[in-house]
Short mmCIF file of C-alpha atoms in Angstrom, two decimals:
data_model
loop_
_atom_site.label_atom_id
_atom_site.label_comp_id
_atom_site.label_asym_id
_atom_site.label_seq_id
_atom_site.Cartn_x
_atom_site.Cartn_y
_atom_site.Cartn_z
CA UNK A 1 -20.79 9.90 14.00
CA UNK A 2 -18.03 8.08 12.17
CA UNK A 3 -19.28 5.88 9.38
CA UNK A 4 -16.65 3.18 9.92
CA UNK A 5 -16.27 0.59 12.67
CA UNK A 6 -13.39 1.42 14.98
CA UNK A 7 -11.31 -1.64 14.05
CA UNK A 8 -11.51 -0.62 10.41
CA UNK A 9 -10.52 2.98 11.21
CA UNK A 10 -7.59 1.62 13.20
CA UNK A 11 -6.43 -0.56 10.29
CA UNK A 12 -6.75 2.37 7.87
CA UNK A 13 -4.64 4.53 10.19
CA UNK A 14 -1.94 1.85 10.40
CA UNK A 15 -1.91 1.27 6.63
CA UNK A 16 -1.71 5.03 6.15
CA UNK A 17 1.68 5.04 7.89
CA UNK A 18 3.20 3.07 5.01
CA UNK A 19 5.20 5.13 2.51
CA UNK A 20 3.17 6.41 -0.42
CA UNK A 21 -0.13 5.40 1.14
CA UNK A 22 -2.66 8.20 1.66
CA UNK A 23 -6.04 8.01 3.33
CA UNK A 24 -7.85 6.88 0.17
CA UNK A 25 -5.33 4.18 -0.68
CA UNK A 26 -5.38 2.94 2.91
CA UNK A 27 -9.17 2.72 2.78
CA UNK A 28 -9.07 0.81 -0.49
CA UNK A 29 -6.59 -1.65 1.00
CA UNK A 30 -8.59 -2.06 4.20
CA UNK A 31 -11.81 -2.68 2.29
CA UNK A 32 -10.05 -5.19 0.05
CA UNK A 33 -8.69 -7.01 3.11
CA UNK A 34 -12.15 -7.04 4.66
CA UNK A 35 -13.71 -8.29 1.43
CA UNK A 36 -11.18 -11.13 1.24
CA UNK A 37 -11.62 -14.30 3.25
CA UNK A 38 -9.98 -14.30 6.67
CA UNK A 39 -7.56 -17.07 5.61
CA UNK A 40 -6.41 -14.98 2.68
CA UNK A 41 -5.28 -12.05 4.80
CA UNK A 42 -3.57 -14.05 7.54
CA UNK A 43 -0.37 -14.59 5.49
CA UNK A 44 0.08 -10.82 5.25
CA UNK A 45 -0.51 -10.34 8.98
CA UNK A 46 1.97 -13.14 9.73
CA UNK A 47 4.56 -11.84 7.28
CA UNK A 48 4.49 -8.41 8.94
CA UNK A 49 4.42 -9.80 12.48
CA UNK A 50 7.38 -12.11 11.90
CA UNK A 51 9.41 -9.83 9.64
CA UNK A 52 11.83 -8.59 12.26
CA UNK A 53 12.40 -12.02 13.77
CA UNK A 54 13.04 -13.55 10.34
CA UNK A 55 15.12 -10.85 8.70
CA UNK A 56 18.17 -9.36 10.37
CA UNK A 57 21.42 -7.76 9.36
CA UNK A 58 24.42 -9.74 8.11
CA UNK A 59 27.17 -9.86 10.76
CA UNK A 60 29.74 -9.19 8.08
CA UNK A 61 28.38 -6.57 5.70
CA UNK A 62 25.18 -5.30 7.32
CA UNK A 63 22.85 -6.35 4.47
CA UNK A 64 19.45 -7.88 5.13
CA UNK A 65 19.65 -11.62 5.68
CA UNK A 66 17.55 -14.45 7.04
CA UNK A 67 20.56 -16.42 8.28
CA UNK A 68 23.92 -15.53 9.83
CA UNK A 69 25.94 -14.47 6.81
CA UNK A 70 24.06 -12.97 3.88
CA UNK A 71 23.82 -14.22 0.32
CA UNK A 72 26.49 -11.77 -0.79
CA UNK A 73 29.10 -12.59 1.86
CA UNK A 74 28.58 -16.35 1.71
CA UNK A 75 28.67 -16.59 -2.09
CA UNK A 76 32.00 -18.18 -3.13
CA UNK A 77 31.42 -16.99 -6.70
CA UNK A 78 31.81 -13.31 -5.84
CA UNK A 79 35.14 -11.53 -6.12
CA UNK A 80 36.85 -10.52 -2.90
CA UNK A 81 39.04 -7.75 -4.23
CA UNK A 82 36.36 -5.07 -4.58
CA UNK A 83 33.97 -3.77 -1.93
CA UNK A 84 31.06 -1.42 -2.52
CA UNK A 85 30.26 0.81 0.46
CA UNK A 86 26.61 1.87 0.64
CA UNK A 87 24.37 3.64 3.13
CA UNK A 88 21.51 1.18 3.49
CA UNK A 89 20.69 -2.49 2.81
CA UNK A 90 18.26 -1.25 0.13
CA UNK A 91 21.13 0.46 -1.68
CA UNK A 92 23.05 -2.84 -1.82
CA UNK A 93 19.97 -4.50 -3.30
CA UNK A 94 19.65 -1.69 -5.86
CA UNK A 95 23.26 -2.14 -7.01
CA UNK A 96 22.87 -5.91 -7.04
CA UNK A 97 19.91 -5.58 -9.37
CA UNK A 98 22.02 -3.83 -11.98
CA UNK A 99 23.81 -7.14 -12.42
CA UNK A 100 26.98 -5.11 -12.95
CA UNK A 101 28.74 -5.77 -9.67
CA UNK A 102 29.99 -9.11 -8.40
CA UNK A 103 32.16 -8.01 -5.49
CA UNK A 104 31.41 -7.52 -1.79
CA UNK A 105 29.14 -4.98 -0.12
CA UNK A 106 29.44 -3.05 3.09
CA UNK A 107 26.47 -1.21 4.58
CA UNK A 108 27.34 1.84 6.69
CA UNK A 109 23.86 2.19 8.10
CA UNK A 110 23.62 5.87 7.23
CA UNK A 111 25.80 8.90 6.56
CA UNK A 112 27.67 11.28 8.82
CA UNK A 113 25.28 14.13 9.59
CA UNK A 114 26.33 16.69 12.20
CA UNK A 115 22.90 18.33 11.88
CA UNK A 116 21.15 15.11 12.88
CA UNK A 117 23.79 14.31 15.50
CA UNK A 118 25.08 11.29 13.55
CA UNK A 119 28.84 11.00 13.93
CA UNK A 120 31.22 8.45 12.38
CA UNK A 121 30.92 6.25 15.48
CA UNK A 122 27.24 5.64 14.69
CA UNK A 123 28.15 4.00 11.36
CA UNK A 124 29.56 0.55 10.72
CA UNK A 125 33.01 1.99 10.05
CA UNK A 126 34.93 -0.18 12.54
CA UNK A 127 33.62 -3.27 10.81
CA UNK A 128 34.66 -1.84 7.43
CA UNK A 129 38.17 -1.03 8.73
CA UNK A 130 38.49 -4.60 10.00
CA UNK A 131 37.35 -6.08 6.69
CA UNK A 132 39.78 -3.89 4.75
CA UNK A 133 42.60 -4.87 7.11
CA UNK A 134 41.89 -8.59 7.06
CA UNK A 135 40.72 -8.96 3.46
CA UNK A 136 42.52 -8.79 0.15
CA UNK A 137 40.66 -5.78 -1.23
CA UNK A 138 42.28 -3.55 -3.82
CA UNK A 139 39.35 -1.20 -4.48
CA UNK A 140 36.73 0.43 -2.27
CA UNK A 141 33.82 1.85 -4.27
CA UNK A 142 32.19 4.63 -2.26
CA UNK A 143 28.53 4.46 -3.23
CA UNK A 144 26.98 6.79 -0.69
CA UNK A 145 24.25 9.07 -2.02
CA UNK A 146 25.07 12.10 -4.19
CA UNK A 147 24.19 14.59 -1.45
CA UNK A 148 26.32 16.91 0.67
CA UNK A 149 26.30 14.38 3.50
CA UNK A 150 26.92 11.44 1.17
CA UNK A 151 29.90 13.21 -0.39
CA UNK A 152 31.32 14.17 3.01
CA UNK A 153 30.92 10.60 4.26
CA UNK A 154 32.66 9.21 1.16
CA UNK A 155 35.59 11.58 1.72
CA UNK A 156 35.72 10.76 5.42
CA UNK A 157 35.85 7.01 4.71
CA UNK A 158 38.54 7.43 2.04
CA UNK A 159 40.66 9.59 4.31
CA UNK A 160 40.41 7.60 7.53
CA UNK A 161 40.81 4.17 5.94
CA UNK A 162 43.45 5.11 3.35
CA UNK A 163 46.24 2.56 3.02
CA UNK A 164 48.91 1.72 0.45
CA UNK A 165 47.66 -0.57 -2.29
CA UNK A 166 44.01 0.28 -1.69
CA UNK A 167 42.17 2.47 -4.20
CA UNK A 168 39.10 4.44 -3.15
CA UNK A 169 36.70 5.31 -5.98
CA UNK A 170 33.47 7.29 -6.03
CA UNK A 171 30.49 6.24 -8.14
CA UNK A 172 29.88 8.36 -11.21
CA UNK A 173 27.60 11.34 -10.77
CA UNK A 174 25.90 13.28 -13.51
CA UNK A 175 22.68 13.31 -15.45
CA UNK A 176 20.59 10.16 -15.00
CA UNK A 177 19.62 7.95 -17.94
CA UNK A 178 16.52 9.36 -19.59
CA UNK A 179 16.75 12.57 -17.60
CA UNK A 180 15.86 15.85 -19.32
CA UNK A 181 18.88 18.15 -19.30
CA UNK A 182 16.81 21.31 -19.02
CA UNK A 183 15.16 19.94 -15.88
CA UNK A 184 18.40 18.86 -14.20
CA UNK A 185 19.54 21.10 -11.34
CA UNK A 186 22.77 23.08 -11.55
CA UNK A 187 24.57 20.79 -9.07
CA UNK A 188 23.86 17.74 -11.20
CA UNK A 189 24.96 19.47 -14.40
CA UNK A 190 28.15 20.63 -12.70
CA UNK A 191 28.85 17.04 -11.61
CA UNK A 192 28.10 15.86 -15.15
CA UNK A 193 30.67 18.31 -16.55
CA UNK A 194 33.26 17.37 -13.97
CA UNK A 195 32.63 13.68 -14.56
CA UNK A 196 32.96 13.84 -18.37
CA UNK A 197 34.89 11.06 -20.05
CA UNK A 198 36.46 10.62 -23.48
CA UNK A 199 34.20 8.92 -26.00
CA UNK A 200 35.93 5.71 -26.96
CA UNK H 1 20.42 -15.81 -6.90
CA UNK H 2 17.73 -13.56 -5.49
CA UNK H 3 19.04 -10.48 -3.73
CA UNK H 4 16.35 -10.48 -1.03
CA UNK H 5 15.88 -12.74 1.98
CA UNK H 6 12.96 -15.10 1.50
CA UNK H 7 10.84 -13.63 4.31
CA UNK H 8 11.16 -10.22 2.71
CA UNK H 9 10.22 -11.57 -0.72
CA UNK H 10 7.21 -13.24 0.87
CA UNK H 11 6.09 -10.00 2.52
CA UNK H 12 6.52 -8.10 -0.75
CA UNK H 13 4.39 -10.71 -2.55
CA UNK H 14 1.65 -10.42 0.07
CA UNK H 15 1.69 -6.60 0.02
CA UNK H 16 1.56 -6.74 -3.77
CA UNK H 17 -1.86 -8.39 -3.57
CA UNK H 18 -3.34 -5.19 -2.13
CA UNK H 19 -5.24 -3.04 -4.62
CA UNK H 20 -3.13 -0.38 -6.32
CA UNK H 21 0.11 -1.82 -4.98
CA UNK H 22 2.68 -2.85 -7.60
CA UNK H 23 6.01 -4.53 -7.08
CA UNK H 24 7.88 -1.26 -6.45
CA UNK H 25 5.33 0.08 -3.97
CA UNK H 26 5.28 -3.26 -2.16
CA UNK H 27 9.07 -3.17 -1.89
CA UNK H 28 9.02 0.37 -0.55
CA UNK H 29 6.46 -0.65 2.06
CA UNK H 30 8.37 -3.79 3.05
CA UNK H 31 11.63 -1.86 3.41
CA UNK H 32 9.87 0.80 5.49
CA UNK H 33 8.41 -1.89 7.75
CA UNK H 34 11.83 -3.49 8.10
CA UNK H 35 13.45 -0.14 8.84
CA UNK H 36 10.87 0.57 11.55
CA UNK H 37 11.20 -0.89 15.02
CA UNK H 38 9.50 -4.24 15.54
CA UNK H 39 7.06 -2.69 18.07
CA UNK H 40 5.99 -0.13 15.49
CA UNK H 41 4.86 -2.68 12.92
CA UNK H 42 3.05 -5.02 15.32
CA UNK H 43 -0.11 -2.85 15.45
CA UNK H 44 -0.49 -3.22 11.67
CA UNK H 45 0.02 -6.98 11.83
CA UNK H 46 -2.52 -7.23 14.66
CA UNK H 47 -5.03 -4.98 12.92
CA UNK H 48 -4.93 -7.19 9.82
CA UNK H 49 -4.96 -10.45 11.78
CA UNK H 50 -7.95 -9.44 13.90
CA UNK H 51 -9.89 -7.55 11.22
CA UNK H 52 -12.33 -10.31 10.37
CA UNK H 53 -13.01 -11.22 13.98
CA UNK H 54 -13.63 -7.58 14.93
CA UNK H 55 -15.63 -6.37 11.94
CA UNK H 56 -18.67 -8.22 10.68
CA UNK H 57 -21.86 -7.45 8.81
CA UNK H 58 -24.90 -5.85 10.45
CA UNK H 59 -27.71 -8.40 10.92
CA UNK H 60 -30.20 -5.85 9.70
CA UNK H 61 -28.70 -3.97 6.77
CA UNK H 62 -25.48 -5.82 5.91
CA UNK H 63 -23.13 -2.88 6.54
CA UNK H 64 -19.82 -3.30 8.28
CA UNK H 65 -20.13 -3.21 12.05
CA UNK H 66 -18.13 -4.08 15.15
CA UNK H 67 -21.23 -4.93 17.18
CA UNK H 68 -24.61 -6.57 16.46
CA UNK H 69 -26.54 -3.75 14.81
CA UNK H 70 -24.56 -1.14 12.92
CA UNK H 71 -24.31 2.58 13.55
CA UNK H 72 -26.87 3.30 10.86
CA UNK H 73 -29.57 0.86 12.02
CA UNK H 74 -29.16 1.65 15.71
CA UNK H 75 -29.19 5.43 15.30
CA UNK H 76 -32.56 6.77 16.56
CA UNK H 77 -31.87 10.07 14.80
CA UNK H 78 -32.15 8.60 11.31
CA UNK H 79 -35.41 8.63 9.38
CA UNK H 80 -37.15 5.31 8.87
CA UNK H 81 -39.20 6.17 5.81
CA UNK H 82 -36.44 6.00 3.21
CA UNK H 83 -34.06 3.15 2.50
CA UNK H 84 -31.06 3.29 0.19
CA UNK H 85 -30.23 -0.03 -1.47
CA UNK H 86 -26.55 -0.44 -2.33
CA UNK H 87 -24.30 -3.23 -3.57
CA UNK H 88 -21.53 -3.21 -0.98
CA UNK H 89 -20.83 -1.91 2.55
CA UNK H 90 -18.32 0.48 0.95
CA UNK H 91 -21.10 2.02 -1.14
CA UNK H 92 -23.12 2.73 2.02
CA UNK H 93 -20.07 4.45 3.51
CA UNK H 94 -19.61 6.47 0.32
CA UNK H 95 -23.21 7.72 0.43
CA UNK H 96 -22.94 8.40 4.15
CA UNK H 97 -19.94 10.63 3.54
CA UNK H 98 -21.94 12.89 1.28
CA UNK H 99 -23.85 13.94 4.39
CA UNK H 100 -26.92 14.15 2.19
CA UNK H 101 -28.76 11.05 3.35
CA UNK H 102 -30.14 10.40 6.80
CA UNK H 103 -32.33 7.35 6.12
CA UNK H 104 -31.65 3.63 6.32
CA UNK H 105 -29.30 1.51 4.19
CA UNK H 106 -29.58 -1.99 2.82
CA UNK H 107 -26.58 -3.80 1.38
CA UNK H 108 -27.40 -6.38 -1.28
CA UNK H 109 -23.93 -7.90 -1.27
CA UNK H 110 -23.55 -7.67 -5.04
CA UNK H 111 -25.61 -7.52 -8.21
CA UNK H 112 -27.43 -10.11 -10.23
CA UNK H 113 -24.99 -11.41 -12.81
CA UNK H 114 -25.97 -14.40 -14.91
CA UNK H 115 -22.47 -14.42 -16.46
CA UNK H 116 -20.88 -14.86 -13.05
CA UNK H 117 -23.57 -17.24 -11.92
CA UNK H 118 -24.95 -14.82 -9.34
CA UNK H 119 -28.74 -15.08 -9.12
CA UNK H 120 -31.18 -13.09 -6.96
CA UNK H 121 -31.01 -15.77 -4.26
CA UNK H 122 -27.33 -14.93 -3.67
CA UNK H 123 -28.23 -11.36 -2.66
CA UNK H 124 -29.75 -10.10 0.59
CA UNK H 125 -33.14 -9.66 -1.08
CA UNK H 126 -35.18 -11.72 1.41
CA UNK H 127 -33.94 -9.49 4.22
CA UNK H 128 -34.87 -6.41 2.18
CA UNK H 129 -38.36 -7.76 1.47
CA UNK H 130 -38.84 -8.39 5.20
CA UNK H 131 -37.68 -4.89 6.12
CA UNK H 132 -40.00 -3.33 3.54
CA UNK H 133 -42.90 -5.45 4.80
CA UNK H 134 -42.32 -4.77 8.48
CA UNK H 135 -41.08 -1.19 8.27
CA UNK H 136 -42.82 2.09 7.44
CA UNK H 137 -40.82 2.88 4.34
CA UNK H 138 -42.32 5.07 1.62
CA UNK H 139 -39.28 5.29 -0.69
CA UNK H 140 -36.65 2.80 -1.81
CA UNK H 141 -33.65 4.50 -3.45
CA UNK H 142 -31.98 2.00 -5.75
CA UNK H 143 -28.30 2.94 -5.63
CA UNK H 144 -26.73 0.03 -7.42
CA UNK H 145 -23.89 0.90 -9.79
CA UNK H 146 -24.55 2.51 -13.18
CA UNK H 147 -23.66 -0.63 -15.13
CA UNK H 148 -25.73 -3.10 -17.12
CA UNK H 149 -25.87 -5.44 -14.15
CA UNK H 150 -26.54 -2.62 -11.69
CA UNK H 151 -29.44 -1.36 -13.82
CA UNK H 152 -30.87 -4.84 -14.22
CA UNK H 153 -30.63 -5.47 -10.48
CA UNK H 154 -32.36 -2.16 -9.71
CA UNK H 155 -35.21 -3.07 -12.05
CA UNK H 156 -35.45 -6.58 -10.61
CA UNK H 157 -35.70 -5.22 -7.05
CA UNK H 158 -38.32 -2.64 -8.02
CA UNK H 159 -40.42 -5.23 -9.84
CA UNK H 160 -40.29 -8.05 -7.32
CA UNK H 161 -40.78 -5.89 -4.23
CA UNK H 162 -43.35 -3.46 -5.70
CA UNK H 163 -46.22 -2.66 -3.36
CA UNK H 164 -48.85 0.08 -3.08
CA UNK H 165 -47.59 3.15 -1.24
CA UNK H 166 -43.94 2.35 -1.83
CA UNK H 167 -41.99 4.41 -4.36
CA UNK H 168 -38.89 2.99 -6.01
CA UNK H 169 -36.40 5.60 -7.25
CA UNK H 170 -33.11 5.27 -9.07
CA UNK H 171 -30.11 7.48 -8.30
CA UNK H 172 -29.36 10.14 -10.91
CA UNK H 173 -27.01 9.14 -13.68
CA UNK H 174 -25.15 11.45 -16.00
CA UNK H 175 -21.88 13.30 -16.23
CA UNK H 176 -19.94 13.39 -12.95
CA UNK H 177 -18.98 16.67 -11.27
CA UNK H 178 -15.79 17.99 -12.82
CA UNK H 179 -15.96 15.47 -15.65
CA UNK H 180 -14.89 16.55 -19.13
CA UNK H 181 -17.80 16.17 -21.49
CA UNK H 182 -15.64 15.32 -24.47
CA UNK H 183 -14.11 12.44 -22.51
CA UNK H 184 -17.41 11.03 -21.28
CA UNK H 185 -18.53 7.84 -23.04
CA UNK H 186 -21.68 7.75 -25.15
CA UNK H 187 -23.62 5.76 -22.55
CA UNK H 188 -22.98 8.37 -19.88
CA UNK H 189 -23.95 11.22 -22.20
CA UNK H 190 -27.13 9.39 -23.17
CA UNK H 191 -28.00 8.97 -19.49
CA UNK H 192 -27.22 12.64 -18.92
CA UNK H 193 -29.65 13.65 -21.67
CA UNK H 194 -32.35 11.31 -20.40
CA UNK H 195 -31.84 12.54 -16.87
CA UNK H 196 -32.10 16.24 -17.70
CA UNK H 197 -34.09 18.44 -15.36
CA UNK H 198 -35.61 21.90 -15.60
CA UNK H 199 -33.36 24.65 -14.29
CA UNK H 200 -35.23 26.19 -11.37
#
């Protein structure tokens, strides 16, 4: 006989689907929700229920937005000569948080992956081509992930959208800040050697 | 300018209220929910929204239940001579999972805590007194937590509900299984010494 009421088991199972949440964490969360007043947990239920209707993708760049054009695309203070091409909306947010980039973003929505059956047509490449054609960009920063597929996608984008007066750059790859060199894999160390720069 | 749409920030804030969930974990969860299809996240929203209407407290023992009397109280296979008094419904579930107890439970709903303004009248002590009076119990296991307040509450219950033919016992206290002795605090080690038993 299960010790928990079915509705509680159901909630624990649903919470357990969240990333990084195991059975014990899900139980802790469920018990905390049950121990809270009903009014206190409704905002969470509502926020989840309405998430997809309230947050969509920007028509222009594919970032998360709660209105037509996102905060990046509609910001007149951002430069319009540089565009950073990323895989996911989360990646754009991660770069934005560095505070080191004030240009435009373009979210591909993934990487080319023959193994997973994802071809170039599944990515937002047509929209990128249009933006590059119609905009005044001089540099395209290819910020796909440092994986085989990310590298291949970066090269594919640079090759297919190449045009005079437009520079394609790849984000630096090497050892991460704070990373232990003896724990870094050979691929990373090779990239770090290849990506070495003169000390100024 | 915040990088995230407001609805997403709101969801992250709500998720961050869950126990053990920091800002980064809440973001990961929110992004995963957003990346899932809308239909896939609705069950979680519904489970949270309907939790309090579907799960209540057992009229008899105060455990969580999705019907009038809980699975413990309504189980004819459980013995009715022993009752385990715990602080919360979660504690009853924890003891149940040991598989080592087949008697009845009684949830107090907390401990006596003068500092927090919680007196005996705030606990489910009247219901316990009634059960002890009307039932055929011979042993009351006081399984409140091993804290100053838990100890005081156990003693209070034993003193106020004492009656001929009814034994009050306290759960064993000492070093936990797998615990490192040199890391145990002095109070725990003292309890372990006091609670020593002959090796059989």
